[in-house]
Short mmCIF file of C-alpha atoms and ligand atoms in Angstrom, two decimals:
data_model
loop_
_atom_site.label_atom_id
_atom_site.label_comp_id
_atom_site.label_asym_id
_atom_site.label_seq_id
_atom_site.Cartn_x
_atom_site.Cartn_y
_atom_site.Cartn_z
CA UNK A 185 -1.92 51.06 -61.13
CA UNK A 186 -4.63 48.18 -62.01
CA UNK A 187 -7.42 49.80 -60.70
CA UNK A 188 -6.95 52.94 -62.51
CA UNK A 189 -6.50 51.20 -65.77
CA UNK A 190 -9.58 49.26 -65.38
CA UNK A 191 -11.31 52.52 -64.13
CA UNK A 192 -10.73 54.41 -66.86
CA UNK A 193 -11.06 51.22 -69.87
CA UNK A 194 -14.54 50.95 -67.81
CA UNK A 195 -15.03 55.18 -68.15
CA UNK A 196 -14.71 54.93 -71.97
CA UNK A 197 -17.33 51.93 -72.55
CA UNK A 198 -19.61 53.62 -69.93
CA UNK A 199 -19.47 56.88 -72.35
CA UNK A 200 -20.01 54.78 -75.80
CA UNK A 201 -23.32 53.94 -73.97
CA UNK A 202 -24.73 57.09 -72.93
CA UNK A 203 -26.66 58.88 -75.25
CA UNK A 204 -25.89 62.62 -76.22
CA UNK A 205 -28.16 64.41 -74.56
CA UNK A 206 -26.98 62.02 -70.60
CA UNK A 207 -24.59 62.96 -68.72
CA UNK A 208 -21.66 61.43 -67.26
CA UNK A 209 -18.78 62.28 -63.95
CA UNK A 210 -16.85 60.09 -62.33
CA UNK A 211 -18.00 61.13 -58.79
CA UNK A 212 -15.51 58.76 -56.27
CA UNK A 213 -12.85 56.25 -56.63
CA UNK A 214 -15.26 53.39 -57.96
CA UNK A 215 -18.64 55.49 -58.24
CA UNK A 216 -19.85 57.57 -61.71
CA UNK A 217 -23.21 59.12 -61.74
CA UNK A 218 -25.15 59.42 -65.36
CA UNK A 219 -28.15 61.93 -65.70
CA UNK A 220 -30.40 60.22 -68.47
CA UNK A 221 -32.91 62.73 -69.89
CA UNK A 222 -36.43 60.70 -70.72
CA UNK A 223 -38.71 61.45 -73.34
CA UNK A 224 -41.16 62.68 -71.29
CA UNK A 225 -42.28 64.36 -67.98
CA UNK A 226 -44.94 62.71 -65.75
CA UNK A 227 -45.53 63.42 -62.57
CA UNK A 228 -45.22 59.98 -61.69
CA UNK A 229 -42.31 57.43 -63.27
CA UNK A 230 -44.44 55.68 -65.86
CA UNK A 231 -43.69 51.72 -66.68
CA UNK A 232 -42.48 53.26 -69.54
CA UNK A 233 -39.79 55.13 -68.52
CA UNK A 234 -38.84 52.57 -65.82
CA UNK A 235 -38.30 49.72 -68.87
CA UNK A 236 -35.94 52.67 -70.29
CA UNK A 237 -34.14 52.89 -67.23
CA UNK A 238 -33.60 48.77 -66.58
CA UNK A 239 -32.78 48.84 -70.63
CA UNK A 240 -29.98 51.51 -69.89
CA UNK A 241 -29.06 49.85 -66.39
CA UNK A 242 -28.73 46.69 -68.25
CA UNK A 243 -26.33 47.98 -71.41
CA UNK A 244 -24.13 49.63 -68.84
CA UNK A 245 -24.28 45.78 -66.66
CA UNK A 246 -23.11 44.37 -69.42
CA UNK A 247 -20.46 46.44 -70.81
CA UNK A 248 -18.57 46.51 -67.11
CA UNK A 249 -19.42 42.40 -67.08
CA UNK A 250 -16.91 41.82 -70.18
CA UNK A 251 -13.29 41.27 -69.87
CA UNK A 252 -10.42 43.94 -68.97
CA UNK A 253 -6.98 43.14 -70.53
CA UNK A 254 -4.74 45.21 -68.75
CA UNK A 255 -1.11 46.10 -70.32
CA UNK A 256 0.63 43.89 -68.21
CA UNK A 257 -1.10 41.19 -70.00
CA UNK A 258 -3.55 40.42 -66.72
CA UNK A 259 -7.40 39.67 -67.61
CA UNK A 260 -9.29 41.58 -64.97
CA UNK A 261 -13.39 40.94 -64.15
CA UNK A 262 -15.43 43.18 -62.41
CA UNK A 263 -19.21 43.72 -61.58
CA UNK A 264 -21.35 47.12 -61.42
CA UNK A 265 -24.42 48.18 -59.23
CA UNK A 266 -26.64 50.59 -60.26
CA UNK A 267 -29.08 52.73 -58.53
CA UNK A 268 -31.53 54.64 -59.72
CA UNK A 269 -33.97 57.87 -58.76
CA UNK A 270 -35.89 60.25 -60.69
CA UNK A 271 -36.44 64.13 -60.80
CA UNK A 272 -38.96 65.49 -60.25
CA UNK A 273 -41.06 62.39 -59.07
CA UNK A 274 -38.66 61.21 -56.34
CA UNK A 275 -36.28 64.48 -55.18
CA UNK A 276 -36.46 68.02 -55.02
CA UNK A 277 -32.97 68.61 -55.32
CA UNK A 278 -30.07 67.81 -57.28
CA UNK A 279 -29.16 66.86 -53.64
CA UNK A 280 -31.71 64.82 -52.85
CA UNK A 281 -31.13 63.31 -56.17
CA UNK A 282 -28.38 62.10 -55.69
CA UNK A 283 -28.40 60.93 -51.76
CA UNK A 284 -31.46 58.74 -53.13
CA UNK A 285 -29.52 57.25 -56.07
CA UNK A 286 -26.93 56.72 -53.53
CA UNK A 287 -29.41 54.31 -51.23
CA UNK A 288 -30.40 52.59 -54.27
CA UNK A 289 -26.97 51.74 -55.01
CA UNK A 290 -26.50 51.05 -51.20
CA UNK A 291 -29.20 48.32 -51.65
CA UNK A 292 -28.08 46.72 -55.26
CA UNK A 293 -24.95 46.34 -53.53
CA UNK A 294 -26.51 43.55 -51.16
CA UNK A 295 -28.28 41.85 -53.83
CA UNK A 296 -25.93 40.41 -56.46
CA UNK A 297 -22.55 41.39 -57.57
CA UNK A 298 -24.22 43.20 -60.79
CA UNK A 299 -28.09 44.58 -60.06
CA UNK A 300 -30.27 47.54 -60.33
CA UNK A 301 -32.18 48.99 -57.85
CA UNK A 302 -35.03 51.77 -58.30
CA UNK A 303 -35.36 54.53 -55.19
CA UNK A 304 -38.67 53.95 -53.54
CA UNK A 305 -39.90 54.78 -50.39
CA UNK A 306 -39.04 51.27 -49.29
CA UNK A 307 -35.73 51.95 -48.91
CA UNK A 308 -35.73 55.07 -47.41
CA UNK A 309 -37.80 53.24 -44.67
CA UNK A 310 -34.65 50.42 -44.38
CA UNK A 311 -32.19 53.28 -44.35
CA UNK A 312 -34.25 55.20 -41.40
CA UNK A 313 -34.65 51.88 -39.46
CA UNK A 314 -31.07 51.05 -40.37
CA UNK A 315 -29.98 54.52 -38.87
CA UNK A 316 -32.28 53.83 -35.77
CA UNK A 317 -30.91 50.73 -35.05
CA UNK A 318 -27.34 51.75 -35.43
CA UNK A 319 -27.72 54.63 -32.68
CA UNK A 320 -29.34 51.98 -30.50
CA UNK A 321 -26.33 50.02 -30.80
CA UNK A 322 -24.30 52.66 -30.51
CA UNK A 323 -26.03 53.61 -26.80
CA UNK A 324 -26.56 49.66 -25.98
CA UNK A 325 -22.71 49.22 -26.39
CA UNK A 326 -21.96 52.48 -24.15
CA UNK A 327 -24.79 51.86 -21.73
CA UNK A 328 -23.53 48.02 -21.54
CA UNK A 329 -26.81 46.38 -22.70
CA UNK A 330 -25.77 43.10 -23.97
CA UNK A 331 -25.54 39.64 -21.96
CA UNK A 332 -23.51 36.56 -22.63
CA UNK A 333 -26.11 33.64 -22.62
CA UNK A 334 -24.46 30.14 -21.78
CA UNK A 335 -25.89 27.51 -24.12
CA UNK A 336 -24.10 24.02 -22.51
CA UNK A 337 -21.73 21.18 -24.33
CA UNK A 338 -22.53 17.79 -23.00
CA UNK A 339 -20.01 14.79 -23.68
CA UNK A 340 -22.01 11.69 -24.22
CA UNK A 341 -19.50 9.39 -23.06
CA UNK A 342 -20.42 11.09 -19.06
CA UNK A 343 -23.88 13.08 -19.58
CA UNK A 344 -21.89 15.62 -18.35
CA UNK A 345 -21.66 19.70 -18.94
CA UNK A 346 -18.12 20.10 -20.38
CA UNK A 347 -17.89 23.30 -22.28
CA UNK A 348 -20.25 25.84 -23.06
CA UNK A 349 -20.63 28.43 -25.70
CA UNK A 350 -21.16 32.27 -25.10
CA UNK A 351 -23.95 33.64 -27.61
CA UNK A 352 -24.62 37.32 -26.87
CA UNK A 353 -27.89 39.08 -26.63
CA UNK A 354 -29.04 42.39 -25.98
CA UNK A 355 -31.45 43.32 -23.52
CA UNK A 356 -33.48 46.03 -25.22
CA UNK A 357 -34.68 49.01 -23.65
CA UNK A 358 -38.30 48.20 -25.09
CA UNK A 359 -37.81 44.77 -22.60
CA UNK A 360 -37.14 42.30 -25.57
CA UNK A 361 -34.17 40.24 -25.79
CA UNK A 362 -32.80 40.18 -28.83
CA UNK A 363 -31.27 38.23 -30.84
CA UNK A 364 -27.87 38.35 -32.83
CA UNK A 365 -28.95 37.74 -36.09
CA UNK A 366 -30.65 40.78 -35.68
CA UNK A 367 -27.72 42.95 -34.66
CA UNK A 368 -24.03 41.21 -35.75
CA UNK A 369 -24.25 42.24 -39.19
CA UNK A 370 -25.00 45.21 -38.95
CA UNK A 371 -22.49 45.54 -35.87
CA UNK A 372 -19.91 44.29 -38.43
CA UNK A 373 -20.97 46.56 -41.14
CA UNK A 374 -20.45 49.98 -38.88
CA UNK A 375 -17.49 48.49 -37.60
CA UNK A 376 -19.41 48.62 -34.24
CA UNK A 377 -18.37 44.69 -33.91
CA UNK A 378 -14.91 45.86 -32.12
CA UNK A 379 -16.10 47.37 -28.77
CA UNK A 380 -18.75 45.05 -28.64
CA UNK A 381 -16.55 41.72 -29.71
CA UNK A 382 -14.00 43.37 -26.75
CA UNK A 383 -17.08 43.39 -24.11
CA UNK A 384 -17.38 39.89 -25.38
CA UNK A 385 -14.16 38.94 -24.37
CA UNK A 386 -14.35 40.96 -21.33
CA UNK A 387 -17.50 39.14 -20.40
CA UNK A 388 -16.50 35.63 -20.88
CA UNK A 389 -12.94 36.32 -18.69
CA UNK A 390 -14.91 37.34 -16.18
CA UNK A 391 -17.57 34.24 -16.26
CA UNK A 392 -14.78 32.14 -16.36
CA UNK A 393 -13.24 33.54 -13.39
CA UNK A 394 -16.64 33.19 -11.18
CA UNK A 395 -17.10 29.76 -12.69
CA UNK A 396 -13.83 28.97 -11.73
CA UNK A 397 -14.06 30.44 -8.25
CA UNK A 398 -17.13 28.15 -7.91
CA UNK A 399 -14.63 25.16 -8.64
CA UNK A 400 -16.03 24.67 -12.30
CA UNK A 401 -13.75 24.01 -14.83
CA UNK A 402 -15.45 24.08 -17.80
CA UNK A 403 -14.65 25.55 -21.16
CA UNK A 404 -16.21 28.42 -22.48
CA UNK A 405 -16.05 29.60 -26.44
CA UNK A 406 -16.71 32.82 -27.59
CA UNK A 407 -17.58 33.75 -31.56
CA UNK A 408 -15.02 36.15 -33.17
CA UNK A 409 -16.62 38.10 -36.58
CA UNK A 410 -14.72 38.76 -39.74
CA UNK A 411 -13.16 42.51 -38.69
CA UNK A 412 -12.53 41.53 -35.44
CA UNK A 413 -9.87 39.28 -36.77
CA UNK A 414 -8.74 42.02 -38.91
CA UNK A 415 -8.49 44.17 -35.84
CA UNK A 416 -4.68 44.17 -34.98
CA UNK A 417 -5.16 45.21 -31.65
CA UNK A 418 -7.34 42.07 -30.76
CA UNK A 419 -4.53 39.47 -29.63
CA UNK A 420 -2.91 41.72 -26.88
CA UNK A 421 -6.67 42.50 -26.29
CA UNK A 422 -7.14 39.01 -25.60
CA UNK A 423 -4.16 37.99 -23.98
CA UNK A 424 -4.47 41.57 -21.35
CA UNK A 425 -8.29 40.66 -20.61
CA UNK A 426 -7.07 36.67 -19.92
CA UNK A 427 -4.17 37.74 -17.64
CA UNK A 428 -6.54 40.47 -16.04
CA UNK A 429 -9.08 37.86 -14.63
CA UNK A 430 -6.34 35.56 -14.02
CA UNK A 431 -8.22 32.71 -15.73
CA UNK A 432 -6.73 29.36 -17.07
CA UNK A 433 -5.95 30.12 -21.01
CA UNK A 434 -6.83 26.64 -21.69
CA UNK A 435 -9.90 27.48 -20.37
CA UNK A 436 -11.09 29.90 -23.20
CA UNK A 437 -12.16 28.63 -26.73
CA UNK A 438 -11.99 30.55 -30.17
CA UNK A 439 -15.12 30.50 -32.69
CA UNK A 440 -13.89 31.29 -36.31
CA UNK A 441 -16.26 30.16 -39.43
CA UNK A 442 -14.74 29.22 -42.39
CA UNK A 443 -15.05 32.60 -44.14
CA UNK A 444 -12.76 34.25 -41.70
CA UNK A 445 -9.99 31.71 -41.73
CA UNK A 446 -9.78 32.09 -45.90
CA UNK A 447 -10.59 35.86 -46.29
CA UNK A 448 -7.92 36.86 -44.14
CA UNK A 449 -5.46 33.98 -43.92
CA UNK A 450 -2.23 36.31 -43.08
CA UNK A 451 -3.75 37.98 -40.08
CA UNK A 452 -5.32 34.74 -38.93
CA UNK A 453 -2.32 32.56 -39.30
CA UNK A 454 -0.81 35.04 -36.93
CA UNK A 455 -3.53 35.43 -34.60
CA UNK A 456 -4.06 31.55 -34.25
CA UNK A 457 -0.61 30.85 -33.54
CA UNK A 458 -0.33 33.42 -30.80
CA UNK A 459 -3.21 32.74 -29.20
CA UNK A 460 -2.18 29.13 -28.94
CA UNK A 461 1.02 29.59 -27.97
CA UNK A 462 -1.19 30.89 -24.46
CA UNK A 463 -2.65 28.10 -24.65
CA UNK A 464 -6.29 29.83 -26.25
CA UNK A 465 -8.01 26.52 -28.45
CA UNK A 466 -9.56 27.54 -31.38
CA UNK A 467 -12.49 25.82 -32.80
CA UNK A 468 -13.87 25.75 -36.74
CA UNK A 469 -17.36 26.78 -36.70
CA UNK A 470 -20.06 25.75 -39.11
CA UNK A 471 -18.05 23.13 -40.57
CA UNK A 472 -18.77 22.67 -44.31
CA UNK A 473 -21.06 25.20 -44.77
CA UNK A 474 -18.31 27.89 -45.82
CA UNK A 475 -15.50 26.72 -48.35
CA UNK A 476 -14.76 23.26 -50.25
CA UNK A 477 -10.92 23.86 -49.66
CA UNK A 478 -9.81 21.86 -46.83
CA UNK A 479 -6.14 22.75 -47.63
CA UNK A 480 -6.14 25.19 -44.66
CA UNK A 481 -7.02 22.77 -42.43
CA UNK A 482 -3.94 21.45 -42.37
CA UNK A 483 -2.26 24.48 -42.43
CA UNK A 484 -3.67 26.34 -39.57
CA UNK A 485 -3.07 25.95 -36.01
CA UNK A 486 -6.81 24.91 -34.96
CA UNK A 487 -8.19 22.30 -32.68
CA UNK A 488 -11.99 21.35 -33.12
CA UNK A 489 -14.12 21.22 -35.82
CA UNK A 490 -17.99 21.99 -34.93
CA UNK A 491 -20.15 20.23 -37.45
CA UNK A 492 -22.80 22.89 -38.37
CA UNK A 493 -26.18 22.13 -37.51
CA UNK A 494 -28.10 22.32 -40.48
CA UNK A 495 -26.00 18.93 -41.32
CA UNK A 496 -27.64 18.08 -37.90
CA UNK A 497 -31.18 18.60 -38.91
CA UNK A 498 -30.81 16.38 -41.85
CA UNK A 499 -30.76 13.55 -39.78
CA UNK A 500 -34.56 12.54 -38.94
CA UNK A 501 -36.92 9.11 -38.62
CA UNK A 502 -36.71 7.55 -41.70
CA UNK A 503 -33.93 9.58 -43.06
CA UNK A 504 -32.15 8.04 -46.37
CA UNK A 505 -28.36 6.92 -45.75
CA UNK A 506 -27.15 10.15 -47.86
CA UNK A 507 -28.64 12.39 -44.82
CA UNK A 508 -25.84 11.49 -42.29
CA UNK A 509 -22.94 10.93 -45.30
CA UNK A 510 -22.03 14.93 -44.66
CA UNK A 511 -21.26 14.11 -40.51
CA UNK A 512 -19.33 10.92 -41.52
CA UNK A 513 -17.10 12.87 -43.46
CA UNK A 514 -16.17 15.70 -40.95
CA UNK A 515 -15.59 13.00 -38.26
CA UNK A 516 -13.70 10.95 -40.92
CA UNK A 517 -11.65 14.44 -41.92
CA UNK A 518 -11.41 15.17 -38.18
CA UNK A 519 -10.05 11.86 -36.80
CA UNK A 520 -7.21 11.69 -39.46
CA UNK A 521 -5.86 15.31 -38.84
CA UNK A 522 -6.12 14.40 -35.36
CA UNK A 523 -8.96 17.23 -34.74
CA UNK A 524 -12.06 17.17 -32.03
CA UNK A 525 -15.55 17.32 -33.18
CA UNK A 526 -18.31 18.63 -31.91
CA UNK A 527 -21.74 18.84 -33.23
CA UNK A 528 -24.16 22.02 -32.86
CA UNK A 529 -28.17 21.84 -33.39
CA UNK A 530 -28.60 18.55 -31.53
CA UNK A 531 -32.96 18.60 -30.64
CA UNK A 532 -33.81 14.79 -30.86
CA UNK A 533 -32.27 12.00 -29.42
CA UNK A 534 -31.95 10.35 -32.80
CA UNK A 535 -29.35 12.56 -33.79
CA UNK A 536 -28.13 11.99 -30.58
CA UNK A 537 -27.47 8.14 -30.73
CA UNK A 538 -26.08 8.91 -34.17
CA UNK A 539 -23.70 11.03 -33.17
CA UNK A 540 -22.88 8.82 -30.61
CA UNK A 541 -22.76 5.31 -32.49
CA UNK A 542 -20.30 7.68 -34.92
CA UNK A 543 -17.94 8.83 -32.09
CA UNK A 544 -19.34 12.28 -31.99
CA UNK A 545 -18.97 12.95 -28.47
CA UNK A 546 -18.73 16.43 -27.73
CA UNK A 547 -22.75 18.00 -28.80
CA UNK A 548 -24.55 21.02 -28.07
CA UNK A 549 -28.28 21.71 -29.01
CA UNK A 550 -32.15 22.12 -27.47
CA UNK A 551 -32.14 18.75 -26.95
CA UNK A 552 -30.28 19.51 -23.66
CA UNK A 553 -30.57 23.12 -23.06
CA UNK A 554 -30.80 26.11 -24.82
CA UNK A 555 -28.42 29.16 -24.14
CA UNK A 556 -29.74 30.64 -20.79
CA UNK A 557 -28.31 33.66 -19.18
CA UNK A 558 -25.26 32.72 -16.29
CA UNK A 559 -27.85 32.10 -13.12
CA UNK A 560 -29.69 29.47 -15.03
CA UNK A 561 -26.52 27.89 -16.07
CA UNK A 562 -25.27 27.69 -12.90
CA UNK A 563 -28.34 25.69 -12.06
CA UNK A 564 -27.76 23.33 -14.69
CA UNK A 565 -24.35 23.16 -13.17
CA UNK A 566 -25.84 22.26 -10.07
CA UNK A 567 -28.38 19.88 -11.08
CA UNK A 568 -26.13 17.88 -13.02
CA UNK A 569 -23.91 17.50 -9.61
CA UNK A 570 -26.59 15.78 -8.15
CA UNK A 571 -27.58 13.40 -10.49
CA UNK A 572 -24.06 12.35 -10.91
P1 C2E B 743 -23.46 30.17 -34.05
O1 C2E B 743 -22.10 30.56 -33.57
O2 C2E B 743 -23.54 29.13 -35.09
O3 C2E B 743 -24.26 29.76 -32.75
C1 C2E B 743 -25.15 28.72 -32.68
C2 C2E B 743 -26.57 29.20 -32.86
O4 C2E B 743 -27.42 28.09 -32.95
C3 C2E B 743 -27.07 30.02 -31.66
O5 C2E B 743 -27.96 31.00 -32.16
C4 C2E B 743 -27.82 28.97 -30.86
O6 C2E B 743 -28.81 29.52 -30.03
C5 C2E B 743 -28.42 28.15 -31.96
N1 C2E B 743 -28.71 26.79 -31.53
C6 C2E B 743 -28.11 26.06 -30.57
N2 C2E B 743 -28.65 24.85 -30.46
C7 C2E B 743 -29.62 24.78 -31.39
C8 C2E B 743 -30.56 23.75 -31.77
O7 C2E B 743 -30.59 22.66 -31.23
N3 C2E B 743 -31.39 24.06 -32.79
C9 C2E B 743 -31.37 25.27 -33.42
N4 C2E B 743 -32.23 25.47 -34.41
N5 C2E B 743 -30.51 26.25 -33.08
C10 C2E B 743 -29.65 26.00 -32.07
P2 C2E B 743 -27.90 32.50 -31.63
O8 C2E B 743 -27.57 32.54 -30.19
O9 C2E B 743 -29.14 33.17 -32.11
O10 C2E B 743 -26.65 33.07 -32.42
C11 C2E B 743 -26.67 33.23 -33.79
C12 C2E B 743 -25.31 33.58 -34.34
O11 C2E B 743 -24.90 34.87 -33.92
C13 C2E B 743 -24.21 32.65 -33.85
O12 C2E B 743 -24.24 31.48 -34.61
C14 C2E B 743 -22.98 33.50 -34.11
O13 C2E B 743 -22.59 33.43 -35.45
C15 C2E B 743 -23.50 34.90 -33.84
N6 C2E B 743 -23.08 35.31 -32.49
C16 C2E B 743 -23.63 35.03 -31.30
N7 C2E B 743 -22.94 35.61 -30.29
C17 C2E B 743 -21.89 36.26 -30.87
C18 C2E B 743 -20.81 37.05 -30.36
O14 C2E B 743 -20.63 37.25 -29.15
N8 C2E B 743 -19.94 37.55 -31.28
C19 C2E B 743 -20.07 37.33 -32.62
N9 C2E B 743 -19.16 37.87 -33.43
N10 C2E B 743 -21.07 36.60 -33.12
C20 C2E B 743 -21.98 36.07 -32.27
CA1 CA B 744 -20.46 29.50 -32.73
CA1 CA B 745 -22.28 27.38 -35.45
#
């Protein structure tokens, strides 16, 4: 196999590296672990020592960072993290020793693809707040704790609330709401994403179906993550929880960044064209932000294309003509493939009449409402009845 080629080409620079008196083990499928003796004992790790650690770190960086040339004639590239904790000044315990070198790993693997990352009581802190916040999760998923807010989609050409977008929060037990930047990755890094993305779905059905008993037939989009789509359960999840409510298909939107649609284009491809064939739209969020390959655009069944907002915020008094050139070209792109477009982050009615003057009809942003929980859409609902 490739990877055990490359594993063990990568085993026999790692050893030309280490010195005679380290030690070296291969200790999981991608992971070795290297005990480097230092000259000398303090009871604290001296600058010293720590420049003779990066040094090492560094040699071994760049030995992985070079070239593989496998037999079949394939050039392979790879990248290594490395973590680092010292005995006695930081563990016990060969144990300890280890599970600390492990978190330092754990955190050079968010930085870059190739980094080194000391132990330090920082981390551990992360980790324990990390493992806190995951078992709050765990019990606000169980215990139901999380609330669709409604943030509304106007079209310009009637003033008029014609879609909306579900953006979850969760009601904390300490009485904040918070927000999901603070939870979805880590939701989607404990895989936790999939009962809560299904509550999601859940959720919005059942809006739709009190919305609709209220005579108000508006869209509503939901956001799908990255392993939701991988989830192979999540069409028939979709398509039970739609039939369930009895709700209009047409009715329900699908959220997908760019990053989903590319990193798993099979699974995607599949799910899109299912979905539609219900009649499910699906919308492109964060236009432009993701991938400079619009070849998939063409490819893949989608409807809309939302124009992400930070494009949005570019456009202020005085602005030069490059700050708007980004919009022009998604509405451009749009119109020819026959696509809707919608822009997101709308707060100032310049942006607005730009939009506008550019045939950007669809927009959502501050300037007309933020996302507020169901009741106080419903309001808005109501309001805008008797204005019109
Ligand atoms: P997003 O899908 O891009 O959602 C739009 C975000 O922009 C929302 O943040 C919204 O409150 C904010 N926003 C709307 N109008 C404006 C504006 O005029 N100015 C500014 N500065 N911001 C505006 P929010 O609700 O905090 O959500 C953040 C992200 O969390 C969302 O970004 C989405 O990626 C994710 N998310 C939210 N709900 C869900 C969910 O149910 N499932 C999944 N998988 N992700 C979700
Ligand atoms: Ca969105
Ligand atoms: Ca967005």
């Amino acid at each position: 196999m490739v990877g055990d080629e490359v594993i063990k080409d990568l085993s026999k620079r790692l050893n030309s590296i280490t010195h005679a008196d380290d030690m070296i083990a291969k200790i999981g499928g991608t992971e070795f672990a290297i005990i480097m003796g230092l000259n000398h004992l303090h009871t604290q790790i001296s600058s010293q020592d720590q420049t003779q650690c990066v040094k090492f770190a560094k040699e071994l960086i760049s030995a992985s960072c070079l070239p593989f040339y496998l037999s079949s004639g394939q050039k392979c590239e790879i990248g290594l993290n490395v973590g680092a904790a010292a005995f006695p000044q930081d563990a016990n315990s060969a144990e300890e020793l280890m599970k600390y070198a492990d978190l330092a790993v754990y955190s050079a693997k968010k930085k870059t693809k190739s980094s080194i990352e000391f132990y330090s009581k920082k981390l551990v802190d992360a980790s324990l707040k990390r493992i806190e916040m995951e078992d709050a999760l765990r019990n606000a998923i169980e215990k139901q704790k999380f609330e669709l807010y409604l943030q509304p989609m106007l079209d310009l050409d009637c003033g008029k609330i014609v879609k909306a977008e579900a953006l979850i929060r969760w009601n904390h037990p300490n009485g904040h709401v918070v927000s999901p930047d603070e939870f979805i990755p880590l939701a989607e890094q404990t895989g936790l994403i999939i009962p809560m993305g299904k509550w999601v779905i859940k959720e919005a059905c059942s809006i739709l179906q009190q919305l609709s008993a209220k005579g108000e037939e508006i869209k509503l989009s939901i956001n799908l993550s990255p392993r939701q789509v991988s989830d192979r359960q999540l069409f028939e999840f979709i398509k039970n929880s739609v039939e369930k409510a009895q709700i209009d298909p047409q009715r329900l939107e699908l959220e997908l960044t760019e990053g989903v649609l590319i990193d798993n284009y099979d699974k995607v491809n599949y799910l899109l064209d299912e979905v539609r064939k219900l009649g499910i739209t699906v919308s492109i969020d964060d236009f432009g932000t993701g991938y400079s390959s619009l070849a998939y655009l063409q490819k893949l069944p989608i409807d809309r294309l939302k124009i992400d907002k930070s494009f949005v915020k570019e456009l202020i008094e005085n602005s030069n003509d490059s700050h708007g050139a980004i919009i022009l070209a998604v509405i451009a792109i749009a119109r020819s493939l026959r696509l809707e477009v919608i822009a997101e982050g709308v707060e100032t009615t310049l942006q607005k009449d730009f939009l506008k003057l550019n045939n950007c009809n669809i927009v959502q942003g501050y300037l007309f409402s933020r996302p507020v929980p169901y009741d106080d859409f419903c309001i808005l609902l109501e309001e805008q009845k008797n204005t019109h």
